[in-house]
């Protein structure tokens, strides 16, 4: 059966300490970096998507330049006025939280089903790779391949339909952002679709739940890591927890309501970041919804 999901563990026991399988074995200096309470609070570059999709030529040119600078100096940026209804984001967030509240028996069918070769993914777990990582992260995650083959858990009711709608909208945003980034790199417009093969490119959705932790100083939501692919789109609730490394320093990101955070994947630029367990309160749950976008498997990126 493996390690029990964190949300199920929280609901089934009155935890006073972190179980040994979730205790993160960090050296004191490493732990300070991972859960530093006094990290600088920052607002990352903001991109007004409406200026890219329907703005004047001058507005679009400015946004392309802002995108180029954000990718060069941060690797992260926040997209506002993106056209995805806040109600759709909230509904998807609620449905994903309802998924994590399903019984262990209902969720067990999704454990360990990550099959990249089939390009059909439905997986539930805590870690990136349980065959390598000996300690479980303090988070629950399910992930699903949503393009070119769409897959979704059948429960809770309505999740598949809402996730499908969000997938289409996020894909449109991704394509517009990539087009603008490539324009900033002075790549010819006619070459962009062929270069990235966007119609057959991959999208993998993941929902991440970071429940309250009785000893946050002994656990970690996610260790420092970089994303694969091209662009990763992220929406989150109002519980802090995302830290990124910029200019050699770890900083905490201040999210803007109804925005989508974007970071460049390692096909474009390697960005290191991590998620810490909620260190401000022992009662709050952090939720993040991630859409990872990549080119087709056979595409060469130079």
PDB file of C-alpha atoms in Angstrom:
ATOM      1  CA  UNK A   1       0.000   0.000   0.000  1.00  0.00           C
ATOM      2  CA  UNK A   2       2.941   2.328   0.671  1.00  0.00           C
ATOM      3  CA  UNK A   3       2.838   5.595   2.599  1.00  0.00           C
ATOM      4  CA  UNK A   4      -0.640   6.787   3.484  1.00  0.00           C
ATOM      5  CA  UNK A   5      -1.759  10.065   1.905  1.00  0.00           C
ATOM      6  CA  UNK A   6      -1.156  13.053   4.180  1.00  0.00           C
ATOM      7  CA  UNK A   7      -4.742  14.299   4.107  1.00  0.00           C
ATOM      8  CA  UNK A   8      -6.010  10.860   5.128  1.00  0.00           C
ATOM      9  CA  UNK A   9      -3.404  10.719   7.889  1.00  0.00           C
ATOM     10  CA  UNK A  10      -4.513  14.098   9.237  1.00  0.00           C
ATOM     11  CA  UNK A  11      -8.176  13.116   9.227  1.00  0.00           C
ATOM     12  CA  UNK A  12      -7.679   9.695  10.811  1.00  0.00           C
ATOM     13  CA  UNK A  13      -5.355  10.595  13.697  1.00  0.00           C
ATOM     14  CA  UNK A  14      -4.720  13.361  16.192  1.00  0.00           C
ATOM     15  CA  UNK A  15      -1.162  14.076  15.117  1.00  0.00           C
ATOM     16  CA  UNK A  16       1.120  15.802  17.598  1.00  0.00           C
ATOM     17  CA  UNK A  17       4.356  15.191  15.688  1.00  0.00           C
ATOM     18  CA  UNK A  18       5.564  14.425  12.172  1.00  0.00           C
ATOM     19  CA  UNK A  19       5.764  10.654  11.480  1.00  0.00           C
ATOM     20  CA  UNK A  20       9.261   9.405  10.716  1.00  0.00           C
ATOM     21  CA  UNK A  21       8.485   8.688   7.041  1.00  0.00           C
ATOM     22  CA  UNK A  22       7.764  12.419   6.562  1.00  0.00           C
ATOM     23  CA  UNK A  23      10.662  13.781   8.637  1.00  0.00           C
ATOM     24  CA  UNK A  24      12.959  15.653   6.276  1.00  0.00           C
ATOM     25  CA  UNK A  25      16.625  14.836   7.081  1.00  0.00           C
ATOM     26  CA  UNK A  26      18.186  18.212   6.392  1.00  0.00           C
ATOM     27  CA  UNK A  27      21.372  19.623   7.836  1.00  0.00           C
ATOM     28  CA  UNK A  28      20.741  22.731   9.988  1.00  0.00           C
ATOM     29  CA  UNK A  29      22.080  25.075   7.306  1.00  0.00           C
ATOM     30  CA  UNK A  30      19.938  23.370   4.655  1.00  0.00           C
ATOM     31  CA  UNK A  31      16.860  23.496   6.852  1.00  0.00           C
ATOM     32  CA  UNK A  32      17.321  27.217   7.388  1.00  0.00           C
ATOM     33  CA  UNK A  33      17.252  27.737   3.637  1.00  0.00           C
ATOM     34  CA  UNK A  34      14.188  25.526   3.157  1.00  0.00           C
ATOM     35  CA  UNK A  35      11.960  26.941   5.888  1.00  0.00           C
ATOM     36  CA  UNK A  36      13.450  30.360   6.467  1.00  0.00           C
ATOM     37  CA  UNK A  37      10.781  32.514   8.111  1.00  0.00           C
ATOM     38  CA  UNK A  38      12.451  35.829   7.349  1.00  0.00           C
ATOM     39  CA  UNK A  39      12.752  35.459   3.587  1.00  0.00           C
ATOM     40  CA  UNK A  40      12.173  38.617   1.618  1.00  0.00           C
ATOM     41  CA  UNK A  41       8.627  39.124   0.366  1.00  0.00           C
ATOM     42  CA  UNK A  42       8.559  40.099  -3.313  1.00  0.00           C
ATOM     43  CA  UNK A  43       6.147  40.733  -6.150  1.00  0.00           C
ATOM     44  CA  UNK A  44       7.458  39.179  -9.333  1.00  0.00           C
ATOM     45  CA  UNK A  45       7.052  40.889 -12.757  1.00  0.00           C
ATOM     46  CA  UNK A  46       3.450  41.361 -13.859  1.00  0.00           C
ATOM     47  CA  UNK A  47       2.303  40.762 -17.439  1.00  0.00           C
ATOM     48  CA  UNK A  48      -1.045  42.179 -18.564  1.00  0.00           C
ATOM     49  CA  UNK A  49      -2.289  39.449 -20.885  1.00  0.00           C
ATOM     50  CA  UNK A  50      -4.967  41.685 -22.419  1.00  0.00           C
ATOM     51  CA  UNK A  51      -2.197  43.862 -23.885  1.00  0.00           C
ATOM     52  CA  UNK A  52      -0.817  40.802 -25.662  1.00  0.00           C
ATOM     53  CA  UNK A  53      -4.124  39.483 -26.969  1.00  0.00           C
ATOM     54  CA  UNK A  54      -6.076  42.666 -27.745  1.00  0.00           C
ATOM     55  CA  UNK A  55      -3.947  45.668 -26.908  1.00  0.00           C
ATOM     56  CA  UNK A  56      -2.537  48.347 -29.170  1.00  0.00           C
ATOM     57  CA  UNK A  57       0.736  47.705 -31.046  1.00  0.00           C
ATOM     58  CA  UNK A  58       2.587  49.863 -28.509  1.00  0.00           C
ATOM     59  CA  UNK A  59       1.029  47.999 -25.567  1.00  0.00           C
ATOM     60  CA  UNK A  60       1.900  44.650 -27.110  1.00  0.00           C
ATOM     61  CA  UNK A  61       5.469  45.736 -27.799  1.00  0.00           C
ATOM     62  CA  UNK A  62       5.878  46.830 -24.188  1.00  0.00           C
ATOM     63  CA  UNK A  63       4.502  43.520 -22.878  1.00  0.00           C
ATOM     64  CA  UNK A  64       6.862  41.566 -25.151  1.00  0.00           C
ATOM     65  CA  UNK A  65       9.777  43.559 -23.761  1.00  0.00           C
ATOM     66  CA  UNK A  66       8.512  43.041 -20.188  1.00  0.00           C
ATOM     67  CA  UNK A  67       8.228  39.296 -20.889  1.00  0.00           C
ATOM     68  CA  UNK A  68      11.757  39.159 -22.238  1.00  0.00           C
ATOM     69  CA  UNK A  69      13.096  40.905 -19.139  1.00  0.00           C
ATOM     70  CA  UNK A  70      11.040  38.700 -16.799  1.00  0.00           C
ATOM     71  CA  UNK A  71      12.346  35.521 -18.430  1.00  0.00           C
ATOM     72  CA  UNK A  72      15.912  36.806 -18.453  1.00  0.00           C
ATOM     73  CA  UNK A  73      16.102  38.163 -14.909  1.00  0.00           C
ATOM     74  CA  UNK A  74      13.507  36.107 -13.022  1.00  0.00           C
ATOM     75  CA  UNK A  75      12.254  33.083 -14.930  1.00  0.00           C
ATOM     76  CA  UNK A  76       8.934  33.803 -13.210  1.00  0.00           C
ATOM     77  CA  UNK A  77       6.141  36.252 -13.894  1.00  0.00           C
ATOM     78  CA  UNK A  78       2.503  36.831 -12.961  1.00  0.00           C
ATOM     79  CA  UNK A  79      -0.214  37.056 -15.625  1.00  0.00           C
ATOM     80  CA  UNK A  80      -3.241  39.266 -14.963  1.00  0.00           C
ATOM     81  CA  UNK A  81      -6.312  39.986 -17.119  1.00  0.00           C
ATOM     82  CA  UNK A  82      -5.876  36.525 -18.623  1.00  0.00           C
ATOM     83  CA  UNK A  83      -9.551  35.911 -19.369  1.00  0.00           C
ATOM     84  CA  UNK A  84     -10.015  32.808 -17.211  1.00  0.00           C
ATOM     85  CA  UNK A  85     -13.073  33.499 -15.023  1.00  0.00           C
ATOM     86  CA  UNK A  86     -12.302  33.573 -11.323  1.00  0.00           C
ATOM     87  CA  UNK A  87     -15.372  31.398 -10.818  1.00  0.00           C
ATOM     88  CA  UNK A  88     -13.818  28.692 -13.034  1.00  0.00           C
ATOM     89  CA  UNK A  89     -10.571  28.788 -11.070  1.00  0.00           C
ATOM     90  CA  UNK A  90     -12.431  28.596  -7.758  1.00  0.00           C
ATOM     91  CA  UNK A  91     -14.621  25.733  -8.937  1.00  0.00           C
ATOM     92  CA  UNK A  92     -11.601  23.765 -10.109  1.00  0.00           C
ATOM     93  CA  UNK A  93      -9.866  24.446  -6.797  1.00  0.00           C
ATOM     94  CA  UNK A  94     -12.914  23.248  -4.833  1.00  0.00           C
ATOM     95  CA  UNK A  95     -13.320  20.098  -6.945  1.00  0.00           C
ATOM     96  CA  UNK A  96      -9.655  19.185  -6.528  1.00  0.00           C
ATOM     97  CA  UNK A  97      -9.955  19.619  -2.773  1.00  0.00           C
ATOM     98  CA  UNK A  98     -13.045  17.383  -2.901  1.00  0.00           C
ATOM     99  CA  UNK A  99     -10.948  14.786  -4.704  1.00  0.00           C
ATOM    100  CA  UNK A 100      -8.447  14.717  -1.857  1.00  0.00           C
ATOM    101  CA  UNK A 101     -11.358  14.275   0.569  1.00  0.00           C
ATOM    102  CA  UNK A 102     -12.480  11.068  -1.164  1.00  0.00           C
ATOM    103  CA  UNK A 103     -12.051   7.911   0.871  1.00  0.00           C
ATOM    104  CA  UNK A 104      -8.681   6.097   0.722  1.00  0.00           C
ATOM    105  CA  UNK A 105     -10.442   3.237  -1.038  1.00  0.00           C
ATOM    106  CA  UNK A 106     -11.792   5.516  -3.775  1.00  0.00           C
ATOM    107  CA  UNK A 107      -8.374   7.098  -4.325  1.00  0.00           C
ATOM    108  CA  UNK A 108      -6.317   3.905  -4.160  1.00  0.00           C
ATOM    109  CA  UNK A 109      -7.033   3.049  -7.804  1.00  0.00           C
ATOM    110  CA  UNK A 110      -4.884   6.010  -8.884  1.00  0.00           C
ATOM    111  CA  UNK A 111      -1.733   5.197  -6.941  1.00  0.00           C
ATOM    112  CA  UNK A 112       1.365   4.499  -9.024  1.00  0.00           C
ATOM    113  CA  UNK A 113      -0.321   4.710 -12.438  1.00  0.00           C
ATOM    114  CA  UNK A 114       2.151   7.149 -14.009  1.00  0.00           C
ATOM    115  CA  UNK A 115       2.663   5.760 -17.538  1.00  0.00           C
ATOM    116  CA  UNK A 116       4.437   8.290 -19.713  1.00  0.00           C
ATOM    117  CA  UNK A 117       4.866   5.856 -22.588  1.00  0.00           C
ATOM    118  CA  UNK A 118       1.095   5.640 -23.050  1.00  0.00           C
ATOM    119  CA  UNK A 119       0.793   9.421 -22.764  1.00  0.00           C
ATOM    120  CA  UNK A 120      -2.115   8.684 -20.451  1.00  0.00           C
ATOM    121  CA  UNK A 121      -1.465   9.625 -16.849  1.00  0.00           C
ATOM    122  CA  UNK A 122      -3.582   9.288 -13.761  1.00  0.00           C
ATOM    123  CA  UNK A 123      -1.434   9.180 -10.678  1.00  0.00           C
ATOM    124  CA  UNK A 124      -1.788   9.852  -6.969  1.00  0.00           C
ATOM    125  CA  UNK A 125       1.126  10.156  -4.570  1.00  0.00           C
ATOM    126  CA  UNK A 126       3.329  12.403  -2.436  1.00  0.00           C
ATOM    127  CA  UNK A 127       6.760  12.404  -4.118  1.00  0.00           C
ATOM    128  CA  UNK A 128       8.325  12.896  -7.523  1.00  0.00           C
ATOM    129  CA  UNK A 129       9.787   9.377  -7.604  1.00  0.00           C
ATOM    130  CA  UNK A 130       9.272   7.029  -4.679  1.00  0.00           C
ATOM    131  CA  UNK A 131      11.959   4.673  -6.017  1.00  0.00           C
ATOM    132  CA  UNK A 132      14.572   7.386  -5.417  1.00  0.00           C
ATOM    133  CA  UNK A 133      13.225   9.530  -2.574  1.00  0.00           C
ATOM    134  CA  UNK A 134      13.294   7.870   0.835  1.00  0.00           C
ATOM    135  CA  UNK A 135      11.280  10.535   2.672  1.00  0.00           C
ATOM    136  CA  UNK A 136       7.724  11.507   1.775  1.00  0.00           C
ATOM    137  CA  UNK A 137       6.866  15.155   1.166  1.00  0.00           C
ATOM    138  CA  UNK A 138       4.173  16.790   3.274  1.00  0.00           C
ATOM    139  CA  UNK A 139       1.767  17.072   0.375  1.00  0.00           C
ATOM    140  CA  UNK A 140      -0.745  15.041  -1.582  1.00  0.00           C
ATOM    141  CA  UNK A 141      -0.721  15.251  -5.372  1.00  0.00           C
ATOM    142  CA  UNK A 142      -2.678  13.860  -8.249  1.00  0.00           C
ATOM    143  CA  UNK A 143      -1.626  14.436 -11.817  1.00  0.00           C
ATOM    144  CA  UNK A 144      -3.267  13.723 -15.134  1.00  0.00           C
ATOM    145  CA  UNK A 145      -2.246  14.010 -18.762  1.00  0.00           C
ATOM    146  CA  UNK A 146      -4.722  16.434 -20.329  1.00  0.00           C
ATOM    147  CA  UNK A 147      -3.198  16.880 -23.807  1.00  0.00           C
ATOM    148  CA  UNK A 148      -2.878  15.449 -26.428  1.00  0.00           C
ATOM    149  CA  UNK A 149      -4.913  12.767 -24.613  1.00  0.00           C
ATOM    150  CA  UNK A 150      -7.284  14.118 -21.977  1.00  0.00           C
ATOM    151  CA  UNK A 151      -7.598  12.117 -18.804  1.00  0.00           C
ATOM    152  CA  UNK A 152      -9.243  12.953 -15.487  1.00  0.00           C
ATOM    153  CA  UNK A 153     -10.435  11.177 -12.361  1.00  0.00           C
ATOM    154  CA  UNK A 154     -14.174  10.394 -12.701  1.00  0.00           C
ATOM    155  CA  UNK A 155     -14.800  11.614  -9.154  1.00  0.00           C
ATOM    156  CA  UNK A 156     -15.870  13.978  -7.786  1.00  0.00           C
ATOM    157  CA  UNK A 157     -18.705  14.706 -10.185  1.00  0.00           C
ATOM    158  CA  UNK A 158     -17.975  17.683 -12.415  1.00  0.00           C
ATOM    159  CA  UNK A 159     -14.184  17.583 -12.087  1.00  0.00           C
ATOM    160  CA  UNK A 160     -13.594  16.210 -15.570  1.00  0.00           C
ATOM    161  CA  UNK A 161     -15.746  18.873 -17.261  1.00  0.00           C
ATOM    162  CA  UNK A 162     -14.230  21.802 -15.347  1.00  0.00           C
ATOM    163  CA  UNK A 163     -10.681  20.510 -15.801  1.00  0.00           C
ATOM    164  CA  UNK A 164     -11.286  20.102 -19.543  1.00  0.00           C
ATOM    165  CA  UNK A 165     -12.476  23.728 -19.796  1.00  0.00           C
ATOM    166  CA  UNK A 166      -9.505  25.017 -17.790  1.00  0.00           C
ATOM    167  CA  UNK A 167      -7.126  22.941 -19.932  1.00  0.00           C
ATOM    168  CA  UNK A 168      -8.379  24.605 -23.122  1.00  0.00           C
ATOM    169  CA  UNK A 169      -8.153  28.095 -21.659  1.00  0.00           C
ATOM    170  CA  UNK A 170      -4.713  27.582 -20.150  1.00  0.00           C
ATOM    171  CA  UNK A 171      -3.477  26.148 -23.440  1.00  0.00           C
ATOM    172  CA  UNK A 172      -4.585  29.295 -25.262  1.00  0.00           C
ATOM    173  CA  UNK A 173      -2.766  31.421 -22.686  1.00  0.00           C
ATOM    174  CA  UNK A 174       0.365  29.307 -23.011  1.00  0.00           C
ATOM    175  CA  UNK A 175       0.386  29.605 -26.801  1.00  0.00           C
ATOM    176  CA  UNK A 176      -0.025  33.399 -26.674  1.00  0.00           C
ATOM    177  CA  UNK A 177       2.754  33.713 -24.098  1.00  0.00           C
ATOM    178  CA  UNK A 178       5.104  31.477 -26.088  1.00  0.00           C
ATOM    179  CA  UNK A 179       4.389  33.433 -29.236  1.00  0.00           C
ATOM    180  CA  UNK A 180       5.242  36.691 -27.458  1.00  0.00           C
ATOM    181  CA  UNK A 181       8.391  35.224 -25.893  1.00  0.00           C
ATOM    182  CA  UNK A 182       9.539  33.937 -29.284  1.00  0.00           C
ATOM    183  CA  UNK A 183       8.847  37.343 -30.832  1.00  0.00           C
ATOM    184  CA  UNK A 184      11.076  38.816 -28.128  1.00  0.00           C
ATOM    185  CA  UNK A 185      13.756  36.364 -29.272  1.00  0.00           C
ATOM    186  CA  UNK A 186      13.165  37.573 -32.863  1.00  0.00           C
ATOM    187  CA  UNK A 187      12.032  34.171 -34.120  1.00  0.00           C
ATOM    188  CA  UNK A 188       9.844  34.454 -37.217  1.00  0.00           C
ATOM    189  CA  UNK A 189       6.126  34.026 -36.493  1.00  0.00           C
ATOM    190  CA  UNK A 190       5.683  31.377 -39.189  1.00  0.00           C
ATOM    191  CA  UNK A 191       8.361  29.249 -37.529  1.00  0.00           C
ATOM    192  CA  UNK A 192       6.861  29.278 -34.032  1.00  0.00           C
ATOM    193  CA  UNK A 193       4.102  26.685 -34.516  1.00  0.00           C
ATOM    194  CA  UNK A 194       6.408  24.340 -36.420  1.00  0.00           C
ATOM    195  CA  UNK A 195       9.243  24.786 -33.938  1.00  0.00           C
ATOM    196  CA  UNK A 196       7.149  23.951 -30.881  1.00  0.00           C
ATOM    197  CA  UNK A 197       4.661  21.595 -32.559  1.00  0.00           C
ATOM    198  CA  UNK A 198       2.029  22.954 -30.216  1.00  0.00           C
ATOM    199  CA  UNK A 199      -0.841  20.837 -31.541  1.00  0.00           C
ATOM    200  CA  UNK A 200       0.865  17.661 -30.358  1.00  0.00           C
ATOM    201  CA  UNK A 201       2.607  19.209 -27.365  1.00  0.00           C
ATOM    202  CA  UNK A 202       2.007  17.826 -23.899  1.00  0.00           C
ATOM    203  CA  UNK A 203       0.066  19.220 -20.961  1.00  0.00           C
ATOM    204  CA  UNK A 204       0.152  17.580 -17.565  1.00  0.00           C
ATOM    205  CA  UNK A 205      -2.110  18.885 -14.807  1.00  0.00           C
ATOM    206  CA  UNK A 206      -1.327  18.367 -11.148  1.00  0.00           C
ATOM    207  CA  UNK A 207      -3.217  19.354  -8.015  1.00  0.00           C
ATOM    208  CA  UNK A 208      -1.177  19.726  -4.835  1.00  0.00           C
ATOM    209  CA  UNK A 209      -2.556  19.755  -1.301  1.00  0.00           C
ATOM    210  CA  UNK A 210      -0.328  20.812   1.618  1.00  0.00           C
ATOM    211  CA  UNK A 211      -2.304  20.083   4.816  1.00  0.00           C
ATOM    212  CA  UNK A 212      -1.581  21.667   8.220  1.00  0.00           C
ATOM    213  CA  UNK A 213       1.554  20.233   9.789  1.00  0.00           C
ATOM    214  CA  UNK A 214       2.096  19.741  13.547  1.00  0.00           C
ATOM    215  CA  UNK A 215       5.864  20.290  13.206  1.00  0.00           C
ATOM    216  CA  UNK A 216       6.543  22.290  10.032  1.00  0.00           C
ATOM    217  CA  UNK A 217      10.206  22.656  10.981  1.00  0.00           C
ATOM    218  CA  UNK A 218      10.626  18.882  10.473  1.00  0.00           C
ATOM    219  CA  UNK A 219       8.805  18.491   7.141  1.00  0.00           C
ATOM    220  CA  UNK A 220       8.963  19.929   3.634  1.00  0.00           C
ATOM    221  CA  UNK A 221       6.262  20.501   1.051  1.00  0.00           C
ATOM    222  CA  UNK A 222       8.678  20.210  -1.875  1.00  0.00           C
ATOM    223  CA  UNK A 223      12.480  20.402  -1.939  1.00  0.00           C
ATOM    224  CA  UNK A 224      14.248  22.814  -4.313  1.00  0.00           C
ATOM    225  CA  UNK A 225      13.659  21.737  -7.906  1.00  0.00           C
ATOM    226  CA  UNK A 226      13.223  23.004 -11.459  1.00  0.00           C
ATOM    227  CA  UNK A 227      10.343  22.297 -13.825  1.00  0.00           C
ATOM    228  CA  UNK A 228      10.697  20.416 -17.070  1.00  0.00           C
ATOM    229  CA  UNK A 229       9.165  21.582 -20.337  1.00  0.00           C
ATOM    230  CA  UNK A 230       8.454  25.061 -21.641  1.00  0.00           C
ATOM    231  CA  UNK A 231       6.057  27.004 -19.420  1.00  0.00           C
ATOM    232  CA  UNK A 232       4.320  26.033 -16.185  1.00  0.00           C
ATOM    233  CA  UNK A 233       1.101  27.815 -15.196  1.00  0.00           C
ATOM    234  CA  UNK A 234       0.104  27.871 -11.530  1.00  0.00           C
ATOM    235  CA  UNK A 235      -2.941  29.036  -9.601  1.00  0.00           C
ATOM    236  CA  UNK A 236      -3.121  28.829  -5.816  1.00  0.00           C
ATOM    237  CA  UNK A 237      -5.221  29.663  -2.806  1.00  0.00           C
ATOM    238  CA  UNK A 238      -4.324  32.491  -0.432  1.00  0.00           C
ATOM    239  CA  UNK A 239      -2.017  30.444   1.839  1.00  0.00           C
ATOM    240  CA  UNK A 240       1.650  31.422   1.439  1.00  0.00           C
ATOM    241  CA  UNK A 241       4.286  28.820   0.741  1.00  0.00           C
ATOM    242  CA  UNK A 242       5.975  29.380  -2.616  1.00  0.00           C
ATOM    243  CA  UNK A 243       9.633  30.398  -2.432  1.00  0.00           C
ATOM    244  CA  UNK A 244      11.870  30.984  -5.438  1.00  0.00           C
ATOM    245  CA  UNK A 245      15.595  31.478  -5.758  1.00  0.00           C
ATOM    246  CA  UNK A 246      16.566  34.722  -7.448  1.00  0.00           C
ATOM    247  CA  UNK A 247      20.098  36.123  -7.676  1.00  0.00           C
ATOM    248  CA  UNK A 248      21.293  33.504  -5.200  1.00  0.00           C
ATOM    249  CA  UNK A 249      18.689  34.445  -2.588  1.00  0.00           C
ATOM    250  CA  UNK A 250      15.489  32.677  -1.538  1.00  0.00           C
ATOM    251  CA  UNK A 251      12.448  34.975  -1.715  1.00  0.00           C
ATOM    252  CA  UNK A 252       8.770  34.443  -0.912  1.00  0.00           C
ATOM    253  CA  UNK A 253       6.307  35.288  -3.683  1.00  0.00           C
ATOM    254  CA  UNK A 254       3.319  37.516  -2.953  1.00  0.00           C
ATOM    255  CA  UNK A 255       0.491  36.192  -5.170  1.00  0.00           C
ATOM    256  CA  UNK A 256      -1.955  38.619  -6.812  1.00  0.00           C
ATOM    257  CA  UNK A 257      -5.637  37.622  -6.512  1.00  0.00           C
ATOM    258  CA  UNK A 258      -7.119  36.062  -9.682  1.00  0.00           C
ATOM    259  CA  UNK A 259      -3.726  35.856 -11.340  1.00  0.00           C
ATOM    260  CA  UNK A 260      -1.806  32.995 -12.918  1.00  0.00           C
ATOM    261  CA  UNK A 261       1.835  32.538 -12.023  1.00  0.00           C
ATOM    262  CA  UNK A 262       4.121  31.343 -14.818  1.00  0.00           C
ATOM    263  CA  UNK A 263       7.637  29.988 -14.707  1.00  0.00           C
ATOM    264  CA  UNK A 264       9.887  28.964 -17.550  1.00  0.00           C
ATOM    265  CA  UNK A 265      10.789  25.286 -17.736  1.00  0.00           C
ATOM    266  CA  UNK A 266      14.226  23.848 -18.329  1.00  0.00           C
ATOM    267  CA  UNK A 267      13.695  23.821 -22.104  1.00  0.00           C
ATOM    268  CA  UNK A 268      13.900  27.612 -21.863  1.00  0.00           C
ATOM    269  CA  UNK A 269      15.700  28.506 -18.613  1.00  0.00           C
ATOM    270  CA  UNK A 270      16.333  26.589 -15.405  1.00  0.00           C
ATOM    271  CA  UNK A 271      14.620  28.174 -12.386  1.00  0.00           C
ATOM    272  CA  UNK A 272      15.046  26.743  -8.906  1.00  0.00           C
ATOM    273  CA  UNK A 273      12.172  26.973  -6.449  1.00  0.00           C
ATOM    274  CA  UNK A 274      10.583  25.080  -3.614  1.00  0.00           C
ATOM    275  CA  UNK A 275       7.377  24.960  -1.606  1.00  0.00           C
ATOM    276  CA  UNK A 276       7.660  25.084   2.159  1.00  0.00           C
ATOM    277  CA  UNK A 277       5.066  23.719   4.544  1.00  0.00           C
ATOM    278  CA  UNK A 278       2.831  26.517   5.832  1.00  0.00           C
ATOM    279  CA  UNK A 279       5.041  28.077   8.493  1.00  0.00           C
ATOM    280  CA  UNK A 280       2.707  30.922   9.469  1.00  0.00           C
ATOM    281  CA  UNK A 281      -0.101  28.804  10.871  1.00  0.00           C
ATOM    282  CA  UNK A 282      -0.635  25.213  11.899  1.00  0.00           C
ATOM    283  CA  UNK A 283      -4.264  25.354  10.780  1.00  0.00           C
ATOM    284  CA  UNK A 284      -4.187  26.387   7.112  1.00  0.00           C
ATOM    285  CA  UNK A 285      -4.076  24.208   4.013  1.00  0.00           C
ATOM    286  CA  UNK A 286      -2.208  25.336   0.924  1.00  0.00           C
ATOM    287  CA  UNK A 287      -3.507  24.260  -2.500  1.00  0.00           C
ATOM    288  CA  UNK A 288      -1.794  24.810  -5.843  1.00  0.00           C
ATOM    289  CA  UNK A 289      -2.959  23.748  -9.297  1.00  0.00           C
ATOM    290  CA  UNK A 290      -0.195  23.347 -11.858  1.00  0.00           C
ATOM    291  CA  UNK A 291      -0.389  23.023 -15.638  1.00  0.00           C
ATOM    292  CA  UNK A 292       2.956  21.942 -17.107  1.00  0.00           C
ATOM    293  CA  UNK A 293       3.301  22.591 -20.848  1.00  0.00           C
ATOM    294  CA  UNK A 294       5.888  20.988 -23.082  1.00  0.00           C
ATOM    295  CA  UNK A 295       6.593  20.353 -26.745  1.00  0.00           C
ATOM    296  CA  UNK A 296       5.910  17.039 -28.464  1.00  0.00           C
ATOM    297  CA  UNK A 297       8.240  14.261 -27.307  1.00  0.00           C
ATOM    298  CA  UNK A 298      10.107  14.155 -30.607  1.00  0.00           C
ATOM    299  CA  UNK A 299      10.710  17.918 -30.777  1.00  0.00           C
ATOM    300  CA  UNK A 300      14.343  19.103 -30.650  1.00  0.00           C
ATOM    301  CA  UNK A 301      14.901  22.256 -28.590  1.00  0.00           C
ATOM    302  CA  UNK A 302      18.160  24.112 -29.208  1.00  0.00           C
TER     303      UNK A 302
END
